Structure formats: C-alpha cells, structure tokens
C-alpha cells in the first residue's frame, strides 16, 4: 500500500506561525484531485521540528478526517530519544493513519546496534506499519543496509525511505531485504532512476507543487515505461533541484503561495522566508514543469 507517489506535505502557516487549517484543506484537496497516492504528514517538510506534538496531533487528525480513507496517510513519529518516539507512536496510533515514518535518531549519532533497539522499540509500541527513514544529511547518522535487513525481520517494519540518492545503496538494500520490503526514494532528483532500478515509489518534496506529474512519473517508472518516465522526470529536474535552493520547505512554501494554494509562506524560526533573489529561479523551474503561476 505504500507504493507510488507520496507527498511530504508542507504545513501551511499564517501570522506568527499559527497553523492555517483553511490552506491545509486546500492542499489536501489538491492532492486528492491530482493522483497523489498518499500524504506524509509532519515529516521534515512539514516542519515537525518546530511544531509542538499537540499541534501535530491536531493537524494529522484534521487530515485524516478530510481524506476519509480515499488515499493513504502516514504520520511522522520520529524523535532523537527512544522513549519520546515510543510515546509519540502510542498517541498517534489512536488516529486512523495507515502507518508511520520514523526517522533515524538525530544528533545523538547512535551506533547501528542502538538504532536497531530504537526502531524495534517504536515498532513494538504499535500494530501499524512502520517505515524507516534514512537521511544522513540531516541527522548525522547513516542506517546501513545490513542494519535495515536486520530490522526488516520485525513484522511491522515494512520498508524504508532512503534519502541518500545512492543507486549502490538501493542495490544493497534490494539484495539484503525481502522482496516485499518497500523501498521508497527520499531524493527527488534520483527518484526516477531509483524506481526504474526496482524501487517502489517516492516520498517527494516536488509533489507538493507538481503532484500529477510526480504520479505519472511513478506509474511510468514502476510499469517499466522508461521513455515516459525519463521524459516526465526531465521536465521536473529543475524543480527537484531548485526546491532545495534554500532549506526545505522554504522554496516549496514560496511556490505554493504563488500558485494560490496557501495564504502565506510563513514558517517558524529558525527557518525564514525565501530570499527575493531566488524567486526567479523557482519561477523558471515551475515553468519548465508546465506549472503556471
């Protein structure tokens, strides 16, 4: 059920950073109407690091009510303390979500053994499926393929969002993990190649602004239509790169405001709004993708 195009959804905000539920509703409708397979709520792109857990519960509950089972909903439940991740998991399990995205414990730099114990503790706290999330560039720690294979033995650890962008890493995971273990790209720029080489989908930042195109890309790649997948991806490559011209999700919020989908590109400190000099770059990337402002 975790195959295809999943959006790492932004959290719209107004004023001094209050969650904008009207814009959130528009965003969810946008994805319901544009072939997105599922929503990942309160991950990195959703600014989970600066949104209180009480607010996170409210946002996820609102999304679940609106979606009402029409597409999948995954909740971010990561924390750098195992006890906190377990408590978050227990609370979120009471909501009608389809699973969890659990990032590697950040900042602490645990050993591989510590991460096995961490993820297994999270998995034991819920009956819902758990996706591992490996993003060394943000967390300072790398979940190695051998460790992932060990964790894949846990019944409800069902896949990984692998954000290294390495095809060698994909090959190692494919070799070591069971065939039904979900391999999802967490790197838009290499997601097409990832899927053409056997990956099952992507959790995408680009899908925030180009959901229909990302859905088409995923379906083409996973059906083996290399020509269509690469043609679709070529038009999106500028977006894949330029949506990271500043820290994610700064550029995505700017683009979504320009598209009229959110009221404001406000975010919480220490993130700040897009520098004006970068606006033209993102406009050009949107134009290359066929997205009108």
PDB file of C-alpha atoms in Angstrom:
ATOM      1  CA  UNK A   1       0.000   0.000   0.000  1.00  0.00           C
ATOM      2  CA  UNK A   2       2.993   2.334   0.267  1.00  0.00           C
ATOM      3  CA  UNK A   3       3.868   2.241  -3.436  1.00  0.00           C
ATOM      4  CA  UNK A   4       3.791   5.199  -5.805  1.00  0.00           C
ATOM      5  CA  UNK A   5       3.846   8.953  -5.284  1.00  0.00           C
ATOM      6  CA  UNK A   6       3.629  10.098  -1.677  1.00  0.00           C
ATOM      7  CA  UNK A   7       3.937  13.776  -0.878  1.00  0.00           C
ATOM      8  CA  UNK A   8       5.972  15.025   2.071  1.00  0.00           C
ATOM      9  CA  UNK A   9       3.317  17.629   2.805  1.00  0.00           C
ATOM     10  CA  UNK A  10       4.185  21.132   3.980  1.00  0.00           C
ATOM     11  CA  UNK A  11       2.358  22.600   6.986  1.00  0.00           C
ATOM     12  CA  UNK A  12       0.787  25.929   5.939  1.00  0.00           C
ATOM     13  CA  UNK A  13       1.056  28.743   8.463  1.00  0.00           C
ATOM     14  CA  UNK A  14      -0.056  32.342   8.890  1.00  0.00           C
ATOM     15  CA  UNK A  15       0.687  35.225  11.248  1.00  0.00           C
ATOM     16  CA  UNK A  16       3.430  34.311  13.686  1.00  0.00           C
ATOM     17  CA  UNK A  17       3.362  30.669  12.669  1.00  0.00           C
ATOM     18  CA  UNK A  18      -0.157  29.547  13.523  1.00  0.00           C
ATOM     19  CA  UNK A  19      -1.272  26.500  11.516  1.00  0.00           C
ATOM     20  CA  UNK A  20      -3.510  27.606   8.638  1.00  0.00           C
ATOM     21  CA  UNK A  21      -6.220  24.949   8.504  1.00  0.00           C
ATOM     22  CA  UNK A  22      -8.057  26.530   5.562  1.00  0.00           C
ATOM     23  CA  UNK A  23      -4.928  26.306   3.421  1.00  0.00           C
ATOM     24  CA  UNK A  24      -4.284  22.795   4.717  1.00  0.00           C
ATOM     25  CA  UNK A  25      -7.713  21.761   3.450  1.00  0.00           C
ATOM     26  CA  UNK A  26      -6.963  23.241   0.012  1.00  0.00           C
ATOM     27  CA  UNK A  27      -3.667  21.363  -0.145  1.00  0.00           C
ATOM     28  CA  UNK A  28      -5.270  18.036   0.737  1.00  0.00           C
ATOM     29  CA  UNK A  29      -7.975  18.618  -1.894  1.00  0.00           C
ATOM     30  CA  UNK A  30      -5.233  19.461  -4.408  1.00  0.00           C
ATOM     31  CA  UNK A  31      -3.656  16.052  -3.837  1.00  0.00           C
ATOM     32  CA  UNK A  32      -6.943  14.197  -3.826  1.00  0.00           C
ATOM     33  CA  UNK A  33      -7.665  15.699  -7.255  1.00  0.00           C
ATOM     34  CA  UNK A  34      -4.195  15.158  -8.744  1.00  0.00           C
ATOM     35  CA  UNK A  35      -3.452  11.449  -8.321  1.00  0.00           C
ATOM     36  CA  UNK A  36      -1.186  11.540  -5.253  1.00  0.00           C
ATOM     37  CA  UNK A  37      -1.133   8.061  -3.703  1.00  0.00           C
ATOM     38  CA  UNK A  38      -0.644   9.223  -0.132  1.00  0.00           C
ATOM     39  CA  UNK A  39       0.226  12.011   2.271  1.00  0.00           C
ATOM     40  CA  UNK A  40       3.135  12.046   4.703  1.00  0.00           C
ATOM     41  CA  UNK A  41       2.231  14.460   7.486  1.00  0.00           C
ATOM     42  CA  UNK A  42       4.646  16.048   9.945  1.00  0.00           C
ATOM     43  CA  UNK A  43       7.906  14.932   8.469  1.00  0.00           C
ATOM     44  CA  UNK A  44      10.882  17.173   7.707  1.00  0.00           C
ATOM     45  CA  UNK A  45       8.955  19.114   5.049  1.00  0.00           C
ATOM     46  CA  UNK A  46       6.046  19.560   7.462  1.00  0.00           C
ATOM     47  CA  UNK A  47       8.351  21.394   9.917  1.00  0.00           C
ATOM     48  CA  UNK A  48       7.808  18.794  12.615  1.00  0.00           C
ATOM     49  CA  UNK A  49      10.938  20.033  14.377  1.00  0.00           C
ATOM     50  CA  UNK A  50       9.236  23.335  15.280  1.00  0.00           C
ATOM     51  CA  UNK A  51       5.601  22.227  15.635  1.00  0.00           C
ATOM     52  CA  UNK A  52       4.556  21.046  19.097  1.00  0.00           C
ATOM     53  CA  UNK A  53       3.339  17.474  19.395  1.00  0.00           C
ATOM     54  CA  UNK A  54      -0.107  18.689  20.483  1.00  0.00           C
ATOM     55  CA  UNK A  55      -0.328  20.690  17.250  1.00  0.00           C
ATOM     56  CA  UNK A  56       0.929  17.727  15.255  1.00  0.00           C
ATOM     57  CA  UNK A  57      -1.890  15.591  16.605  1.00  0.00           C
ATOM     58  CA  UNK A  58      -4.429  18.237  15.595  1.00  0.00           C
ATOM     59  CA  UNK A  59      -3.032  18.553  12.074  1.00  0.00           C
ATOM     60  CA  UNK A  60      -2.903  14.806  11.490  1.00  0.00           C
ATOM     61  CA  UNK A  61      -6.417  14.373  12.867  1.00  0.00           C
ATOM     62  CA  UNK A  62      -7.730  17.099  10.528  1.00  0.00           C
ATOM     63  CA  UNK A  63      -6.055  15.489   7.506  1.00  0.00           C
ATOM     64  CA  UNK A  64      -7.410  12.038   8.377  1.00  0.00           C
ATOM     65  CA  UNK A  65     -10.940  13.397   8.700  1.00  0.00           C
ATOM     66  CA  UNK A  66     -10.724  15.117   5.326  1.00  0.00           C
ATOM     67  CA  UNK A  67      -9.108  12.204   3.486  1.00  0.00           C
ATOM     68  CA  UNK A  68     -11.567   9.705   4.980  1.00  0.00           C
ATOM     69  CA  UNK A  69      -9.687   6.700   3.615  1.00  0.00           C
ATOM     70  CA  UNK A  70      -9.522   7.862  -0.017  1.00  0.00           C
ATOM     71  CA  UNK A  71      -5.714   7.850  -0.069  1.00  0.00           C
ATOM     72  CA  UNK A  72      -3.090   6.801   2.433  1.00  0.00           C
ATOM     73  CA  UNK A  73      -1.905   8.892   5.383  1.00  0.00           C
ATOM     74  CA  UNK A  74       1.449   8.345   7.085  1.00  0.00           C
ATOM     75  CA  UNK A  75       2.446  10.244  10.225  1.00  0.00           C
ATOM     76  CA  UNK A  76       5.955  11.252  11.194  1.00  0.00           C
ATOM     77  CA  UNK A  77       6.749   9.957  14.685  1.00  0.00           C
ATOM     78  CA  UNK A  78      10.496  10.412  14.943  1.00  0.00           C
ATOM     79  CA  UNK A  79      12.458  11.710  17.917  1.00  0.00           C
ATOM     80  CA  UNK A  80      16.090  11.554  18.978  1.00  0.00           C
ATOM     81  CA  UNK A  81      15.079   9.977  22.305  1.00  0.00           C
ATOM     82  CA  UNK A  82      13.653   6.466  22.020  1.00  0.00           C
ATOM     83  CA  UNK A  83      11.254   6.988  24.925  1.00  0.00           C
ATOM     84  CA  UNK A  84       9.797  10.072  23.233  1.00  0.00           C
ATOM     85  CA  UNK A  85       9.441   8.280  19.893  1.00  0.00           C
ATOM     86  CA  UNK A  86       7.591   5.452  21.648  1.00  0.00           C
ATOM     87  CA  UNK A  87       5.191   7.857  23.386  1.00  0.00           C
ATOM     88  CA  UNK A  88       4.505   9.699  20.122  1.00  0.00           C
ATOM     89  CA  UNK A  89       3.832   6.385  18.418  1.00  0.00           C
ATOM     90  CA  UNK A  90       1.343   5.292  21.052  1.00  0.00           C
ATOM     91  CA  UNK A  91      -0.580   8.569  20.868  1.00  0.00           C
ATOM     92  CA  UNK A  92      -0.614   8.676  17.053  1.00  0.00           C
ATOM     93  CA  UNK A  93      -1.743   5.035  16.863  1.00  0.00           C
ATOM     94  CA  UNK A  94      -5.131   6.157  18.160  1.00  0.00           C
ATOM     95  CA  UNK A  95      -5.687   8.119  14.925  1.00  0.00           C
ATOM     96  CA  UNK A  96      -6.887   6.481  11.666  1.00  0.00           C
ATOM     97  CA  UNK A  97      -3.493   6.660   9.974  1.00  0.00           C
ATOM     98  CA  UNK A  98      -2.064   3.944   7.740  1.00  0.00           C
ATOM     99  CA  UNK A  99       1.421   3.876   9.165  1.00  0.00           C
ATOM    100  CA  UNK A 100       4.466   5.734  10.453  1.00  0.00           C
ATOM    101  CA  UNK A 101       7.583   7.307   9.009  1.00  0.00           C
ATOM    102  CA  UNK A 102      10.291   7.028  11.668  1.00  0.00           C
ATOM    103  CA  UNK A 103      13.487   8.963  11.129  1.00  0.00           C
ATOM    104  CA  UNK A 104      16.819   7.779  12.480  1.00  0.00           C
ATOM    105  CA  UNK A 105      17.594   9.307  15.899  1.00  0.00           C
ATOM    106  CA  UNK A 106      19.219  12.620  15.076  1.00  0.00           C
ATOM    107  CA  UNK A 107      22.096  14.494  16.722  1.00  0.00           C
ATOM    108  CA  UNK A 108      22.934  11.658  19.168  1.00  0.00           C
ATOM    109  CA  UNK A 109      24.846   9.698  16.491  1.00  0.00           C
ATOM    110  CA  UNK A 110      23.907   6.252  17.861  1.00  0.00           C
ATOM    111  CA  UNK A 111      25.693   3.085  16.821  1.00  0.00           C
ATOM    112  CA  UNK A 112      23.929   0.645  14.476  1.00  0.00           C
ATOM    113  CA  UNK A 113      23.008  -1.543  17.473  1.00  0.00           C
ATOM    114  CA  UNK A 114      21.359   1.427  19.140  1.00  0.00           C
ATOM    115  CA  UNK A 115      19.271   2.119  16.048  1.00  0.00           C
ATOM    116  CA  UNK A 116      18.097  -1.495  15.903  1.00  0.00           C
ATOM    117  CA  UNK A 117      16.927  -1.221  19.515  1.00  0.00           C
ATOM    118  CA  UNK A 118      15.360   2.200  18.831  1.00  0.00           C
ATOM    119  CA  UNK A 119      13.320   1.131  15.808  1.00  0.00           C
ATOM    120  CA  UNK A 120      12.254  -2.146  17.367  1.00  0.00           C
ATOM    121  CA  UNK A 121      11.006  -0.255  20.441  1.00  0.00           C
ATOM    122  CA  UNK A 122       8.944   2.020  18.175  1.00  0.00           C
ATOM    123  CA  UNK A 123       7.562  -0.946  16.229  1.00  0.00           C
ATOM    124  CA  UNK A 124       6.628  -2.728  19.462  1.00  0.00           C
ATOM    125  CA  UNK A 125       4.561   0.304  20.512  1.00  0.00           C
ATOM    126  CA  UNK A 126       2.104  -0.074  17.617  1.00  0.00           C
ATOM    127  CA  UNK A 127       0.363  -2.629  15.438  1.00  0.00           C
ATOM    128  CA  UNK A 128       0.546  -0.264  12.454  1.00  0.00           C
ATOM    129  CA  UNK A 129       3.218  -0.493   9.735  1.00  0.00           C
ATOM    130  CA  UNK A 130       6.467   1.401  10.245  1.00  0.00           C
ATOM    131  CA  UNK A 131       8.670   2.843   7.506  1.00  0.00           C
ATOM    132  CA  UNK A 132      12.280   3.581   8.408  1.00  0.00           C
ATOM    133  CA  UNK A 133      13.673   6.930   7.264  1.00  0.00           C
ATOM    134  CA  UNK A 134      17.362   7.314   6.481  1.00  0.00           C
ATOM    135  CA  UNK A 135      18.520  10.869   5.726  1.00  0.00           C
ATOM    136  CA  UNK A 136      22.165  11.197   6.831  1.00  0.00           C
ATOM    137  CA  UNK A 137      22.491  14.730   5.508  1.00  0.00           C
ATOM    138  CA  UNK A 138      20.088  15.955   8.178  1.00  0.00           C
ATOM    139  CA  UNK A 139      20.527  13.519  11.052  1.00  0.00           C
ATOM    140  CA  UNK A 140      24.259  12.928  11.208  1.00  0.00           C
ATOM    141  CA  UNK A 141      23.859   9.142  11.189  1.00  0.00           C
ATOM    142  CA  UNK A 142      23.521   6.560   8.404  1.00  0.00           C
ATOM    143  CA  UNK A 143      21.297   3.490   8.730  1.00  0.00           C
ATOM    144  CA  UNK A 144      23.370   0.875   6.915  1.00  0.00           C
ATOM    145  CA  UNK A 145      21.865  -1.790   4.617  1.00  0.00           C
ATOM    146  CA  UNK A 146      22.846  -4.635   6.930  1.00  0.00           C
ATOM    147  CA  UNK A 147      21.006  -2.880   9.766  1.00  0.00           C
ATOM    148  CA  UNK A 148      17.955  -2.338   7.592  1.00  0.00           C
ATOM    149  CA  UNK A 149      17.960  -6.056   6.727  1.00  0.00           C
ATOM    150  CA  UNK A 150      18.029  -6.901  10.416  1.00  0.00           C
ATOM    151  CA  UNK A 151      15.123  -4.544  11.107  1.00  0.00           C
ATOM    152  CA  UNK A 152      13.165  -5.994   8.173  1.00  0.00           C
ATOM    153  CA  UNK A 153      12.794  -9.157  10.253  1.00  0.00           C
ATOM    154  CA  UNK A 154      10.436  -7.224  12.566  1.00  0.00           C
ATOM    155  CA  UNK A 155       6.912  -7.960  11.366  1.00  0.00           C
ATOM    156  CA  UNK A 156       5.561  -4.409  11.173  1.00  0.00           C
ATOM    157  CA  UNK A 157       8.721  -2.715   9.892  1.00  0.00           C
ATOM    158  CA  UNK A 158       7.698  -2.848   6.256  1.00  0.00           C
ATOM    159  CA  UNK A 159      10.002  -0.517   4.319  1.00  0.00           C
ATOM    160  CA  UNK A 160      12.367   2.425   4.194  1.00  0.00           C
ATOM    161  CA  UNK A 161      12.519   5.940   2.819  1.00  0.00           C
ATOM    162  CA  UNK A 162      16.106   6.025   1.601  1.00  0.00           C
ATOM    163  CA  UNK A 163      17.289   9.585   1.018  1.00  0.00           C
ATOM    164  CA  UNK A 164      20.973   9.127   0.227  1.00  0.00           C
ATOM    165  CA  UNK A 165      20.294   9.227  -3.523  1.00  0.00           C
ATOM    166  CA  UNK A 166      22.759   6.348  -3.970  1.00  0.00           C
ATOM    167  CA  UNK A 167      21.961   3.622  -6.506  1.00  0.00           C
ATOM    168  CA  UNK A 168      24.623   1.459  -4.875  1.00  0.00           C
ATOM    169  CA  UNK A 169      22.633   1.751  -1.640  1.00  0.00           C
ATOM    170  CA  UNK A 170      19.475   0.692  -3.499  1.00  0.00           C
ATOM    171  CA  UNK A 171      21.270  -2.338  -4.932  1.00  0.00           C
ATOM    172  CA  UNK A 172      22.469  -3.377  -1.475  1.00  0.00           C
ATOM    173  CA  UNK A 173      19.012  -2.983   0.050  1.00  0.00           C
ATOM    174  CA  UNK A 174      17.437  -4.949  -2.799  1.00  0.00           C
ATOM    175  CA  UNK A 175      19.917  -7.761  -2.260  1.00  0.00           C
ATOM    176  CA  UNK A 176      19.650  -7.913   1.525  1.00  0.00           C
ATOM    177  CA  UNK A 177      15.954  -7.223   2.234  1.00  0.00           C
ATOM    178  CA  UNK A 178      12.905  -9.408   1.498  1.00  0.00           C
ATOM    179  CA  UNK A 179      11.171  -8.856  -1.867  1.00  0.00           C
ATOM    180  CA  UNK A 180       8.096  -7.376  -0.190  1.00  0.00           C
ATOM    181  CA  UNK A 181      10.110  -4.804   1.797  1.00  0.00           C
ATOM    182  CA  UNK A 182       9.110  -1.360   0.476  1.00  0.00           C
ATOM    183  CA  UNK A 183      11.979   0.704  -0.948  1.00  0.00           C
ATOM    184  CA  UNK A 184      10.967   4.344  -1.328  1.00  0.00           C
ATOM    185  CA  UNK A 185      13.201   7.134  -2.581  1.00  0.00           C
ATOM    186  CA  UNK A 186      13.615  10.199  -0.422  1.00  0.00           C
ATOM    187  CA  UNK A 187      15.600  12.065  -3.088  1.00  0.00           C
ATOM    188  CA  UNK A 188      13.518  13.589  -5.894  1.00  0.00           C
ATOM    189  CA  UNK A 189      16.473  14.178  -8.227  1.00  0.00           C
ATOM    190  CA  UNK A 190      17.305  10.454  -8.397  1.00  0.00           C
ATOM    191  CA  UNK A 191      13.825   9.022  -7.772  1.00  0.00           C
ATOM    192  CA  UNK A 192      13.191   8.149 -11.424  1.00  0.00           C
ATOM    193  CA  UNK A 193      16.358   6.057 -11.655  1.00  0.00           C
ATOM    194  CA  UNK A 194      15.611   4.589  -8.212  1.00  0.00           C
ATOM    195  CA  UNK A 195      12.222   3.300  -9.390  1.00  0.00           C
ATOM    196  CA  UNK A 196      13.467   2.132 -12.787  1.00  0.00           C
ATOM    197  CA  UNK A 197      16.028   0.031 -10.899  1.00  0.00           C
ATOM    198  CA  UNK A 198      13.421  -1.626  -8.704  1.00  0.00           C
ATOM    199  CA  UNK A 199      12.289   0.933  -6.110  1.00  0.00           C
ATOM    200  CA  UNK A 200       8.615   1.041  -5.210  1.00  0.00           C
ATOM    201  CA  UNK A 201       7.934   4.778  -5.094  1.00  0.00           C
ATOM    202  CA  UNK A 202       8.978   8.117  -3.660  1.00  0.00           C
ATOM    203  CA  UNK A 203       8.173  10.344  -0.702  1.00  0.00           C
ATOM    204  CA  UNK A 204       8.515  13.597  -2.556  1.00  0.00           C
ATOM    205  CA  UNK A 205       9.030  17.296  -1.925  1.00  0.00           C
ATOM    206  CA  UNK A 206       8.431  18.070  -5.617  1.00  0.00           C
ATOM    207  CA  UNK A 207       4.969  16.500  -5.350  1.00  0.00           C
ATOM    208  CA  UNK A 208       3.912  19.448  -3.193  1.00  0.00           C
ATOM    209  CA  UNK A 209       3.772  21.611  -6.341  1.00  0.00           C
ATOM    210  CA  UNK A 210       3.635  19.005  -9.141  1.00  0.00           C
ATOM    211  CA  UNK A 211       1.540  16.095  -7.847  1.00  0.00           C
ATOM    212  CA  UNK A 212       0.076  14.975 -11.170  1.00  0.00           C
ATOM    213  CA  UNK A 213       3.483  14.940 -12.840  1.00  0.00           C
ATOM    214  CA  UNK A 214       5.070  13.006  -9.982  1.00  0.00           C
ATOM    215  CA  UNK A 215       2.233  10.475 -10.031  1.00  0.00           C
ATOM    216  CA  UNK A 216       2.722   9.999 -13.775  1.00  0.00           C
ATOM    217  CA  UNK A 217       6.461   9.598 -13.295  1.00  0.00           C
ATOM    218  CA  UNK A 218       5.973   6.931 -10.630  1.00  0.00           C
ATOM    219  CA  UNK A 219       3.458   4.938 -12.629  1.00  0.00           C
ATOM    220  CA  UNK A 220       5.594   5.028 -15.750  1.00  0.00           C
ATOM    221  CA  UNK A 221       8.772   4.036 -13.929  1.00  0.00           C
ATOM    222  CA  UNK A 222       7.208   1.209 -11.967  1.00  0.00           C
ATOM    223  CA  UNK A 223       5.494  -0.201 -15.064  1.00  0.00           C
ATOM    224  CA  UNK A 224       8.795  -0.211 -16.924  1.00  0.00           C
ATOM    225  CA  UNK A 225       7.936   2.582 -19.360  1.00  0.00           C
ATOM    226  CA  UNK A 226      11.425   4.048 -19.308  1.00  0.00           C
ATOM    227  CA  UNK A 227      10.842   6.559 -22.094  1.00  0.00           C
ATOM    228  CA  UNK A 228       7.792   8.161 -20.466  1.00  0.00           C
ATOM    229  CA  UNK A 229       9.361   8.090 -17.006  1.00  0.00           C
ATOM    230  CA  UNK A 230      12.541   9.803 -18.173  1.00  0.00           C
ATOM    231  CA  UNK A 231      10.645  12.346 -20.299  1.00  0.00           C
ATOM    232  CA  UNK A 232       8.437  13.261 -17.329  1.00  0.00           C
ATOM    233  CA  UNK A 233      11.411  13.412 -14.987  1.00  0.00           C
ATOM    234  CA  UNK A 234      13.393  15.623 -17.379  1.00  0.00           C
ATOM    235  CA  UNK A 235      10.726  18.325 -17.169  1.00  0.00           C
ATOM    236  CA  UNK A 236      10.851  18.136 -13.361  1.00  0.00           C
ATOM    237  CA  UNK A 237      14.616  18.109 -12.828  1.00  0.00           C
ATOM    238  CA  UNK A 238      14.873  21.873 -12.305  1.00  0.00           C
ATOM    239  CA  UNK A 239      12.185  21.664  -9.626  1.00  0.00           C
ATOM    240  CA  UNK A 240      13.876  18.663  -7.991  1.00  0.00           C
ATOM    241  CA  UNK A 241      16.983  20.798  -7.524  1.00  0.00           C
ATOM    242  CA  UNK A 242      15.632  24.326  -7.090  1.00  0.00           C
ATOM    243  CA  UNK A 243      13.109  23.405  -4.394  1.00  0.00           C
ATOM    244  CA  UNK A 244      16.274  22.964  -2.306  1.00  0.00           C
ATOM    245  CA  UNK A 245      17.897  26.260  -3.296  1.00  0.00           C
ATOM    246  CA  UNK A 246      17.229  27.180   0.345  1.00  0.00           C
ATOM    247  CA  UNK A 247      16.421  24.831   3.210  1.00  0.00           C
ATOM    248  CA  UNK A 248      13.347  22.676   2.638  1.00  0.00           C
ATOM    249  CA  UNK A 249      10.461  23.658   2.837  1.00  0.00           C
ATOM    250  CA  UNK A 250      11.242  27.355   2.260  1.00  0.00           C
ATOM    251  CA  UNK A 251      11.097  27.187  -1.569  1.00  0.00           C
ATOM    252  CA  UNK A 252       8.059  24.872  -1.641  1.00  0.00           C
ATOM    253  CA  UNK A 253       6.060  27.220   0.556  1.00  0.00           C
ATOM    254  CA  UNK A 254       7.003  30.174  -1.622  1.00  0.00           C
ATOM    255  CA  UNK A 255       5.882  28.298  -4.749  1.00  0.00           C
ATOM    256  CA  UNK A 256       2.614  27.126  -3.213  1.00  0.00           C
ATOM    257  CA  UNK A 257       1.752  30.677  -2.200  1.00  0.00           C
ATOM    258  CA  UNK A 258       2.470  31.881  -5.745  1.00  0.00           C
ATOM    259  CA  UNK A 259       0.215  29.085  -7.038  1.00  0.00           C
ATOM    260  CA  UNK A 260      -2.596  30.318  -4.780  1.00  0.00           C
ATOM    261  CA  UNK A 261      -2.800  27.129  -2.750  1.00  0.00           C
ATOM    262  CA  UNK A 262      -1.699  28.604   0.571  1.00  0.00           C
ATOM    263  CA  UNK A 263      -2.311  32.066   2.017  1.00  0.00           C
ATOM    264  CA  UNK A 264       1.218  32.723   3.215  1.00  0.00           C
ATOM    265  CA  UNK A 265       4.733  31.290   3.008  1.00  0.00           C
ATOM    266  CA  UNK A 266       5.275  31.956   6.714  1.00  0.00           C
ATOM    267  CA  UNK A 267       7.272  29.393   8.672  1.00  0.00           C
ATOM    268  CA  UNK A 268       8.629  29.145  12.169  1.00  0.00           C
ATOM    269  CA  UNK A 269      12.067  30.287  13.200  1.00  0.00           C
ATOM    270  CA  UNK A 270      14.833  29.450  12.719  1.00  0.00           C
ATOM    271  CA  UNK A 271      13.536  28.975   9.142  1.00  0.00           C
ATOM    272  CA  UNK A 272      12.856  32.208   7.290  1.00  0.00           C
ATOM    273  CA  UNK A 273      11.000  33.160   4.130  1.00  0.00           C
ATOM    274  CA  UNK A 274      12.644  32.854   0.715  1.00  0.00           C
ATOM    275  CA  UNK A 275      15.257  35.444  -0.238  1.00  0.00           C
ATOM    276  CA  UNK A 276      13.851  37.539  -3.138  1.00  0.00           C
ATOM    277  CA  UNK A 277      16.874  36.779  -5.315  1.00  0.00           C
ATOM    278  CA  UNK A 278      15.792  33.122  -5.533  1.00  0.00           C
ATOM    279  CA  UNK A 279      12.204  33.753  -6.625  1.00  0.00           C
ATOM    280  CA  UNK A 280      13.011  33.994 -10.351  1.00  0.00           C
ATOM    281  CA  UNK A 281      14.914  30.699 -10.221  1.00  0.00           C
ATOM    282  CA  UNK A 282      11.928  28.856  -8.790  1.00  0.00           C
ATOM    283  CA  UNK A 283       9.564  30.538 -11.255  1.00  0.00           C
ATOM    284  CA  UNK A 284      11.694  29.240 -14.117  1.00  0.00           C
ATOM    285  CA  UNK A 285      11.695  25.731 -12.665  1.00  0.00           C
ATOM    286  CA  UNK A 286       7.902  25.820 -12.341  1.00  0.00           C
ATOM    287  CA  UNK A 287       7.590  26.997 -15.939  1.00  0.00           C
ATOM    288  CA  UNK A 288       9.806  24.129 -17.160  1.00  0.00           C
ATOM    289  CA  UNK A 289       7.466  21.737 -15.356  1.00  0.00           C
ATOM    290  CA  UNK A 290       4.441  23.312 -17.057  1.00  0.00           C
ATOM    291  CA  UNK A 291       3.098  24.892 -13.888  1.00  0.00           C
ATOM    292  CA  UNK A 292       1.535  28.313 -14.414  1.00  0.00           C
ATOM    293  CA  UNK A 293       1.514  30.974 -11.706  1.00  0.00           C
TER     294      UNK A 293
END
